CSV table of C-alpha atoms in Angstrom, one decimal:
chain,number,residue,atom,x,y,z
A,315,UNK,CA,101.9,23.3,103.4
A,316,UNK,CA,98.4,25.3,102.0
A,317,UNK,CA,99.8,27.3,99.1
A,318,UNK,CA,98.7,30.9,98.8
A,319,UNK,CA,95.7,32.4,97.4
A,320,UNK,CA,95.8,35.5,94.6
A,321,UNK,CA,94.7,37.1,96.8
A,322,UNK,CA,97.3,36.7,99.6
A,323,UNK,CA,100.2,37.2,96.3
A,324,UNK,CA,99.1,40.9,96.2
A,325,UNK,CA,97.5,40.9,99.8
A,326,UNK,CA,97.6,45.0,100.5
A,327,UNK,CA,98.0,46.5,96.7
A,328,UNK,CA,94.6,47.8,96.0
A,329,UNK,CA,93.9,49.4,92.8
A,330,UNK,CA,92.0,48.9,89.5
A,331,UNK,CA,94.2,51.6,87.0
A,332,UNK,CA,95.2,50.7,84.0
A,333,UNK,CA,99.4,51.6,85.8
A,334,UNK,CA,98.8,49.4,88.3
A,335,UNK,CA,97.6,46.6,86.5
A,336,UNK,CA,100.3,47.2,84.1
A,337,UNK,CA,102.8,47.2,86.7
A,338,UNK,CA,100.9,43.1,88.7
A,339,UNK,CA,101.5,42.4,84.7
A,340,UNK,CA,105.2,43.0,85.4
A,341,UNK,CA,105.4,41.2,88.8
A,342,UNK,CA,103.9,37.9,87.6
A,343,UNK,CA,106.0,37.6,84.5
A,344,UNK,CA,109.3,38.1,86.9
A,345,UNK,CA,108.1,36.4,89.2
A,346,UNK,CA,108.6,33.1,87.1
A,347,UNK,CA,112.7,33.6,87.0
A,348,UNK,CA,115.5,34.1,88.8
A,349,UNK,CA,116.6,37.3,87.3
A,350,UNK,CA,117.4,40.2,89.6
A,351,UNK,CA,114.4,42.3,89.8
A,352,UNK,CA,114.8,46.9,90.3
A,353,UNK,CA,111.6,48.4,91.6
A,354,UNK,CA,112.2,52.3,91.0
A,355,UNK,CA,109.1,55.0,92.3
A,356,UNK,CA,109.3,57.9,95.0
A,357,UNK,CA,108.8,57.3,98.9
A,358,UNK,CA,104.9,56.1,99.8
A,359,UNK,CA,104.2,53.7,96.5
A,360,UNK,CA,104.1,50.6,98.0
A,361,UNK,CA,108.2,49.4,97.1
A,362,UNK,CA,107.9,46.7,99.1
A,363,UNK,CA,104.3,45.2,98.2
A,364,UNK,CA,105.5,44.3,95.3
A,365,UNK,CA,108.4,43.5,96.4
A,366,UNK,CA,106.6,40.5,98.5
A,367,UNK,CA,104.6,40.1,95.6
A,368,UNK,CA,107.7,38.9,93.4
A,369,UNK,CA,108.2,36.5,96.4
A,370,UNK,CA,104.9,35.0,97.0
A,371,UNK,CA,104.2,34.0,93.2
A,372,UNK,CA,107.8,32.6,92.4
A,373,UNK,CA,109.2,29.3,93.3
A,374,UNK,CA,110.7,30.0,96.2
A,375,UNK,CA,107.7,31.6,97.6
A,376,UNK,CA,108.0,28.7,100.5
A,377,UNK,CA,112.0,29.9,101.8
A,378,UNK,CA,112.2,32.5,103.4
A,379,UNK,CA,111.8,36.6,102.2
A,380,UNK,CA,114.4,39.1,104.2
A,381,UNK,CA,114.5,42.8,103.9
A,382,UNK,CA,117.0,44.9,104.6
A,383,UNK,CA,116.1,48.8,104.5
A,384,UNK,CA,119.8,50.3,103.3
A,385,UNK,CA,119.5,53.4,103.5
A,386,UNK,CA,118.1,52.7,108.1
A,387,UNK,CA,121.8,51.0,109.2
A,388,UNK,CA,124.8,52.8,109.9
A,389,UNK,CA,127.8,52.3,107.5
A,390,UNK,CA,129.8,51.1,110.2
A,391,UNK,CA,127.4,48.0,110.3
A,392,UNK,CA,125.8,48.0,107.9
A,393,UNK,CA,128.6,45.3,106.1
A,394,UNK,CA,127.8,42.6,108.6
A,395,UNK,CA,123.8,43.5,108.5
A,396,UNK,CA,124.8,42.2,104.6
A,397,UNK,CA,127.7,39.5,105.2
A,398,UNK,CA,126.8,38.7,109.2
A,399,UNK,CA,130.9,38.5,111.3
A,400,UNK,CA,132.4,36.1,114.1
A,401,UNK,CA,133.3,36.5,117.4
A,402,UNK,CA,134.8,39.1,117.7
A,403,UNK,CA,135.6,40.2,114.6
A,404,UNK,CA,135.3,44.3,115.5
A,405,UNK,CA,135.2,46.2,119.6
A,406,UNK,CA,131.2,45.1,120.1
A,407,UNK,CA,131.2,42.2,118.0
A,408,UNK,CA,130.4,39.5,121.4
A,409,UNK,CA,129.1,36.6,119.7
A,410,UNK,CA,128.6,35.7,115.7
A,411,UNK,CA,126.1,37.3,113.5
A,412,UNK,CA,124.5,35.8,110.8
A,413,UNK,CA,123.9,38.3,107.6
A,414,UNK,CA,120.9,38.8,105.9
A,415,UNK,CA,122.0,37.1,102.0
A,416,UNK,CA,122.8,33.9,105.3
A,417,UNK,CA,119.4,34.3,106.2
A,418,UNK,CA,117.8,35.0,102.8
A,419,UNK,CA,119.5,31.8,101.7
A,420,UNK,CA,117.2,29.0,99.2
A,421,UNK,CA,114.9,32.7,99.8
A,422,UNK,CA,114.3,36.6,98.6
A,423,UNK,CA,116.9,39.5,99.9
A,424,UNK,CA,114.8,42.1,99.6
A,425,UNK,CA,116.9,45.8,99.3
A,426,UNK,CA,114.3,48.4,100.2
A,427,UNK,CA,117.2,52.2,100.0
A,428,UNK,CA,119.9,49.5,97.4
A,429,UNK,CA,120.6,53.6,96.1
A,430,UNK,CA,122.0,55.0,99.5
A,431,UNK,CA,124.5,51.9,99.7
A,432,UNK,CA,127.8,53.4,100.4
A,433,UNK,CA,130.9,53.0,97.3
A,434,UNK,CA,132.9,51.2,99.1
A,435,UNK,CA,130.9,48.8,100.2
A,436,UNK,CA,129.5,49.0,96.3
A,437,UNK,CA,132.3,45.8,95.1
A,438,UNK,CA,131.1,43.0,98.5
A,439,UNK,CA,127.5,43.7,96.8
A,440,UNK,CA,128.5,43.2,93.2
A,441,UNK,CA,130.7,40.5,93.5
A,442,UNK,CA,127.9,38.3,95.8
A,443,UNK,CA,125.6,39.2,93.7
A,444,UNK,CA,127.4,38.1,91.0
A,445,UNK,CA,129.8,35.0,91.5
A,446,UNK,CA,126.9,33.5,94.8
A,447,UNK,CA,130.0,33.1,97.3
A,448,UNK,CA,131.2,36.2,100.4
A,449,UNK,CA,133.1,35.7,103.2
A,450,UNK,CA,131.6,36.8,107.4
A,451,UNK,CA,133.8,39.8,108.8
A,452,UNK,CA,136.3,38.5,111.3
A,453,UNK,CA,136.5,35.3,108.6
A,454,UNK,CA,138.0,34.2,105.6
A,455,UNK,CA,135.4,30.6,104.4
A,456,UNK,CA,133.9,31.2,101.4
A,457,UNK,CA,130.4,31.0,102.2
A,458,UNK,CA,127.7,30.4,99.2
A,459,UNK,CA,124.5,31.2,98.9
A,460,UNK,CA,121.5,30.8,96.4
A,461,UNK,CA,119.2,33.6,96.9
A,462,UNK,CA,117.0,35.5,94.8
A,463,UNK,CA,117.8,39.8,95.1
A,464,UNK,CA,115.1,42.5,94.6
A,465,UNK,CA,115.9,45.8,94.8
A,466,UNK,CA,114.1,49.0,95.9
A,467,UNK,CA,115.2,52.9,95.8
A,468,UNK,CA,113.8,56.4,95.1
A,469,UNK,CA,116.7,57.3,94.0
A,470,UNK,CA,117.7,57.7,90.1
A,471,UNK,CA,120.3,55.7,89.6
A,472,UNK,CA,121.4,56.0,86.3
A,473,UNK,CA,122.0,60.0,87.2
A,474,UNK,CA,124.1,58.4,90.0
A,475,UNK,CA,126.3,56.5,87.6
A,476,UNK,CA,127.0,59.9,86.0
A,477,UNK,CA,128.1,61.7,88.8
A,478,UNK,CA,130.4,59.3,90.1
A,479,UNK,CA,127.7,57.9,92.8
A,480,UNK,CA,127.4,55.1,92.1
A,481,UNK,CA,129.3,52.1,90.2
A,482,UNK,CA,128.2,51.6,86.8
A,483,UNK,CA,129.0,47.8,86.9
A,484,UNK,CA,126.8,47.3,89.9
A,485,UNK,CA,123.4,49.3,88.1
A,486,UNK,CA,123.8,47.3,84.9
A,487,UNK,CA,124.0,44.0,87.0
A,488,UNK,CA,121.0,45.8,89.6
A,489,UNK,CA,119.0,46.7,86.8
A,490,UNK,CA,118.2,43.7,84.8
A,491,UNK,CA,114.3,43.5,85.8
A,492,UNK,CA,113.4,47.1,85.7
A,493,UNK,CA,109.2,47.6,87.8
A,494,UNK,CA,108.7,51.3,87.9
A,495,UNK,CA,105.8,52.1,90.6
A,496,UNK,CA,103.8,55.0,89.4
A,497,UNK,CA,103.3,57.9,91.8
A,498,UNK,CA,99.8,57.6,93.6
A,499,UNK,CA,98.6,61.0,91.4
A,500,UNK,CA,98.9,59.2,88.1
A,501,UNK,CA,96.2,56.5,89.3
A,502,UNK,CA,93.2,59.1,90.4
A,503,UNK,CA,91.2,56.6,89.8
A,504,UNK,CA,92.3,54.0,92.4
A,505,UNK,CA,91.9,57.0,95.3
A,506,UNK,CA,88.6,56.0,96.4
A,507,UNK,CA,89.3,52.0,96.2
A,508,UNK,CA,91.9,52.8,98.8
A,509,UNK,CA,90.0,55.3,101.2
A,510,UNK,CA,87.7,52.6,101.5
A,511,UNK,CA,90.1,50.2,101.8
A,512,UNK,CA,92.0,52.3,104.7
A,513,UNK,CA,88.9,53.0,106.2
A,514,UNK,CA,88.1,49.5,106.5
A,515,UNK,CA,91.6,48.2,107.9
A,516,UNK,CA,91.6,50.7,110.2
A,517,UNK,CA,88.0,51.1,111.0
A,518,UNK,CA,87.9,47.8,112.2
A,519,UNK,CA,90.8,48.5,114.5
A,520,UNK,CA,89.3,50.2,116.6
A,521,UNK,CA,85.6,49.3,116.3
A,522,UNK,CA,84.7,51.9,114.3
A,523,UNK,CA,82.0,51.4,111.8
A,524,UNK,CA,82.2,54.0,108.8
A,525,UNK,CA,79.0,54.0,106.1
A,526,UNK,CA,79.4,57.9,105.2
A,527,UNK,CA,82.0,59.5,102.9
A,528,UNK,CA,80.6,62.7,101.8
A,529,UNK,CA,81.1,64.0,98.5
A,530,UNK,CA,83.5,66.8,99.2
A,531,UNK,CA,85.5,64.6,101.2
A,532,UNK,CA,85.9,62.3,98.8
A,533,UNK,CA,86.4,64.9,95.4
A,534,UNK,CA,89.0,67.2,98.3
A,535,UNK,CA,91.0,63.6,98.9
A,536,UNK,CA,91.0,62.4,94.7
A,537,UNK,CA,91.7,66.3,94.5
A,538,UNK,CA,94.9,66.5,96.7
A,539,UNK,CA,98.4,65.6,95.1
A,540,UNK,CA,99.6,63.0,97.4
A,541,UNK,CA,102.9,64.5,97.6
A,542,UNK,CA,103.6,61.3,100.2
A,543,UNK,CA,101.7,59.0,98.0
A,544,UNK,CA,99.9,56.1,99.2
A,545,UNK,CA,101.3,56.0,102.5
A,546,UNK,CA,100.7,59.4,102.9
A,547,UNK,CA,96.8,58.4,102.3
A,548,UNK,CA,96.9,55.7,104.9
A,549,UNK,CA,97.8,58.2,107.6
A,550,UNK,CA,95.3,60.4,106.6
A,551,UNK,CA,92.8,57.6,106.4
A,552,UNK,CA,93.7,56.3,110.4
A,553,UNK,CA,93.8,60.1,111.2
A,554,UNK,CA,90.1,60.6,109.8
A,555,UNK,CA,88.8,57.3,111.9
A,556,UNK,CA,89.9,58.0,114.8
A,557,UNK,CA,87.7,61.5,114.3
A,558,UNK,CA,84.8,60.1,112.9
A,559,UNK,CA,82.3,60.9,114.9
A,560,UNK,CA,78.9,58.9,113.8
A,561,UNK,CA,79.5,56.9,111.1
A,562,UNK,CA,81.0,60.0,109.0
A,563,UNK,CA,84.4,59.8,108.0
A,564,UNK,CA,85.5,64.1,108.4
A,565,UNK,CA,87.8,65.6,105.6
A,566,UNK,CA,91.4,64.6,107.0
A,567,UNK,CA,93.6,67.5,104.9
A,568,UNK,CA,95.1,70.2,107.4
A,569,UNK,CA,92.8,73.0,106.9
A,570,UNK,CA,95.3,75.1,104.7
A,571,UNK,CA,94.6,72.4,101.4
A,572,UNK,CA,91.0,72.9,102.2
A,573,UNK,CA,90.1,75.7,99.5
A,574,UNK,CA,87.5,75.5,97.3
A,575,UNK,CA,87.3,75.0,94.0
A,576,UNK,CA,83.4,75.5,94.3
A,577,UNK,CA,83.3,75.6,90.6
A,578,UNK,CA,85.8,74.9,88.3
A,579,UNK,CA,84.2,76.4,84.8
A,580,UNK,CA,84.9,77.9,82.4
A,581,UNK,CA,88.4,76.1,82.7
A,582,UNK,CA,90.8,76.2,80.0
A,583,UNK,CA,94.1,75.8,78.3
A,584,UNK,CA,93.8,79.3,79.4
A,585,UNK,CA,92.7,79.1,82.5
A,586,UNK,CA,93.8,75.8,83.7
A,587,UNK,CA,93.0,74.5,86.8
A,588,UNK,CA,94.9,73.5,89.4
A,589,UNK,CA,94.8,70.2,92.5
A,590,UNK,CA,93.2,72.5,95.1
A,591,UNK,CA,91.6,70.4,96.5
A,592,UNK,CA,88.0,70.5,96.2
A,593,UNK,CA,84.6,71.5,98.1
A,594,UNK,CA,82.4,71.0,95.5
A,595,UNK,CA,80.8,67.8,93.7
A,596,UNK,CA,82.4,65.1,92.9
A,597,UNK,CA,82.1,65.7,89.0
A,598,UNK,CA,83.4,69.5,89.5
A,599,UNK,CA,86.8,67.8,90.9
A,600,UNK,CA,86.2,65.4,88.2
A,601,UNK,CA,86.6,67.1,85.1
A,602,UNK,CA,89.4,70.6,86.7
A,603,UNK,CA,91.8,66.7,87.2
A,604,UNK,CA,90.6,66.0,82.9
A,605,UNK,CA,91.4,69.3,82.6
A,606,UNK,CA,94.8,70.1,84.0
A,607,UNK,CA,95.9,66.4,82.1
A,608,UNK,CA,94.7,67.0,79.5
A,609,UNK,CA,96.9,70.5,79.3
A,610,UNK,CA,100.2,68.9,81.3
A,611,UNK,CA,99.6,66.5,78.1
A,612,UNK,CA,99.5,69.4,75.1
A,613,UNK,CA,95.9,68.0,74.2
A,614,UNK,CA,97.0,64.6,73.9
A,615,UNK,CA,93.9,62.4,74.4
A,616,UNK,CA,96.7,58.9,73.3
A,617,UNK,CA,99.7,57.4,72.9
A,618,UNK,CA,102.5,56.8,76.0
A,619,UNK,CA,102.8,60.7,77.2
A,620,UNK,CA,98.5,61.1,76.5
A,621,UNK,CA,96.2,62.3,79.1
A,622,UNK,CA,94.4,58.7,79.4
A,623,UNK,CA,97.7,57.6,80.8
A,624,UNK,CA,98.4,59.8,82.8
A,625,UNK,CA,95.3,59.1,84.5
A,626,UNK,CA,95.1,55.6,84.2
A,627,UNK,CA,92.3,54.7,81.8
A,628,UNK,CA,91.6,53.5,78.6
A,629,UNK,CA,91.4,56.7,75.6
A,630,UNK,CA,87.9,55.9,74.8
A,631,UNK,CA,86.5,56.4,78.0
A,632,UNK,CA,88.4,59.3,78.3
A,633,UNK,CA,86.7,61.0,75.2
A,634,UNK,CA,83.7,59.7,76.7
A,635,UNK,CA,84.5,60.7,80.3
A,636,UNK,CA,85.5,64.6,78.0
A,637,UNK,CA,81.5,64.4,76.3
A,638,UNK,CA,80.2,63.7,79.6
A,639,UNK,CA,81.6,66.5,80.7
A,640,UNK,CA,81.6,68.8,77.6
A,641,UNK,CA,85.3,69.4,77.4
A,642,UNK,CA,87.6,69.9,74.1
A,643,UNK,CA,90.1,72.2,73.6
A,644,UNK,CA,90.1,75.6,72.6
A,645,UNK,CA,89.5,76.4,69.4
A,646,UNK,CA,92.6,79.2,68.3
A,647,UNK,CA,92.6,81.8,65.7
A,648,UNK,CA,93.7,79.3,62.8
A,649,UNK,CA,93.2,76.1,64.0
A,650,UNK,CA,92.1,74.2,60.2
A,651,UNK,CA,90.8,71.0,59.2
A,652,UNK,CA,91.3,69.7,63.6
A,653,UNK,CA,92.6,66.0,63.6
A,654,UNK,CA,89.8,63.2,63.5
A,655,UNK,CA,89.3,61.9,66.7
A,656,UNK,CA,90.1,58.5,65.8
A,657,UNK,CA,93.5,58.6,65.7
A,658,UNK,CA,95.2,57.9,69.2
A,659,UNK,CA,98.5,60.2,69.6
A,660,UNK,CA,96.3,62.8,67.7
A,661,UNK,CA,94.7,65.7,69.3
A,662,UNK,CA,91.1,66.3,69.8
A,663,UNK,CA,90.0,69.8,69.5
A,664,UNK,CA,85.9,69.3,68.7
A,665,UNK,CA,83.6,71.6,70.0
A,666,UNK,CA,81.3,71.0,72.6
A,667,UNK,CA,78.1,70.8,71.5
A,668,UNK,CA,76.4,70.6,74.7
C-alpha cells in the first residue's frame, strides 16, 4: 500500500501559528506510541482532524480508524454501539451487531464527546481500556481487542469529576496524554490562511473562481470573535462563496456584526479596543487586536500568558509590530525606571517616538 505523505497525515489542518505548531508537535510525539490521547477544545476547533492525524502518523495507519460521537447516540443504544449485541439481546435486536471496539480492532477508535458517556456505562468503558476485553450484549463470551483510543471533549472533565458527574478512575485513564486545541480567537494569524483555504474548497465545488477578498472584508473576518471557531468560519465562507459575484468575496457576517471601526485611535488601556469587526484598513484591525491582547495580558509581552502567546506570535515579532504601529503602554504617574524590553516576562513601557 502506498504510504501517506505529510500532507495526507495533516489533511484539513490549516495554519502556521505558534499555538497550532505546538499542537502538531504533540501529535507527532504521541502518534508514535500506543498511549491514549485526550483532545480537549471548544466546539468547532477541529478535534476529529487532530484525532485522524494521530492515527495517520501512527504505526496503525494502515488499519481502521473508527469514530463514534457519544453525544449523538441515545443512552439505551450507546452500549450496543460500543460493544455490539447478539440477535434477540433486547427488543428490536433482530440480528447480531458488531460494536465499534470490534470494528477498530488493530486500529484506532476515536470517541468524540466522551464527556457525554453516562455514569452507568463508564465502568464498562474503563474495563475495556484497561483489560482490552468485553462482552457483547446478550452473550457472556469474552472478546479481546487491540485498539488505540483517542478521545475528545469540549467539557471540563476535571470539573465533572469534582461534581461526581464523571468517574475519576476513567478520567485518569483517559488523560494519559492531553492535547489542548486553542480556539480560533487565539490563533488569529491563521484566519486569512483558513479563509483562502475554504474559498478554494468551495469555489472548486461550486465552479466559482474567487480572485479578490476586499481589505474591509478580511479585516472584519479577522476581528470577529468566532465563538463557533473554525467550523463557523467554514460555514460563513461557504455562504460568502455562494453570494460571490465577479470573483469578489462579500462579507458574510450578519449585518449587526459589521459595525465599523474606521479609526481605532486613540485606543489606550483606559479606552480598550473591542473585537468589533472593522471596515477600516487591515492595519487598523491588526493594531486594535494587538492592543486588546496587551491589555488582557496586563501589558506583559512574553511568557506563557503574555500577549505574544495570546496572538500566536513570537515575542520579537510582536515587539516589531508594536513599533510599527506605534504602540506603547501609557506611562502612568508614579512609573519610575520602566523595565527593559529584553526580559521575556516583563512589561514594556517604552514611549512611542513616532
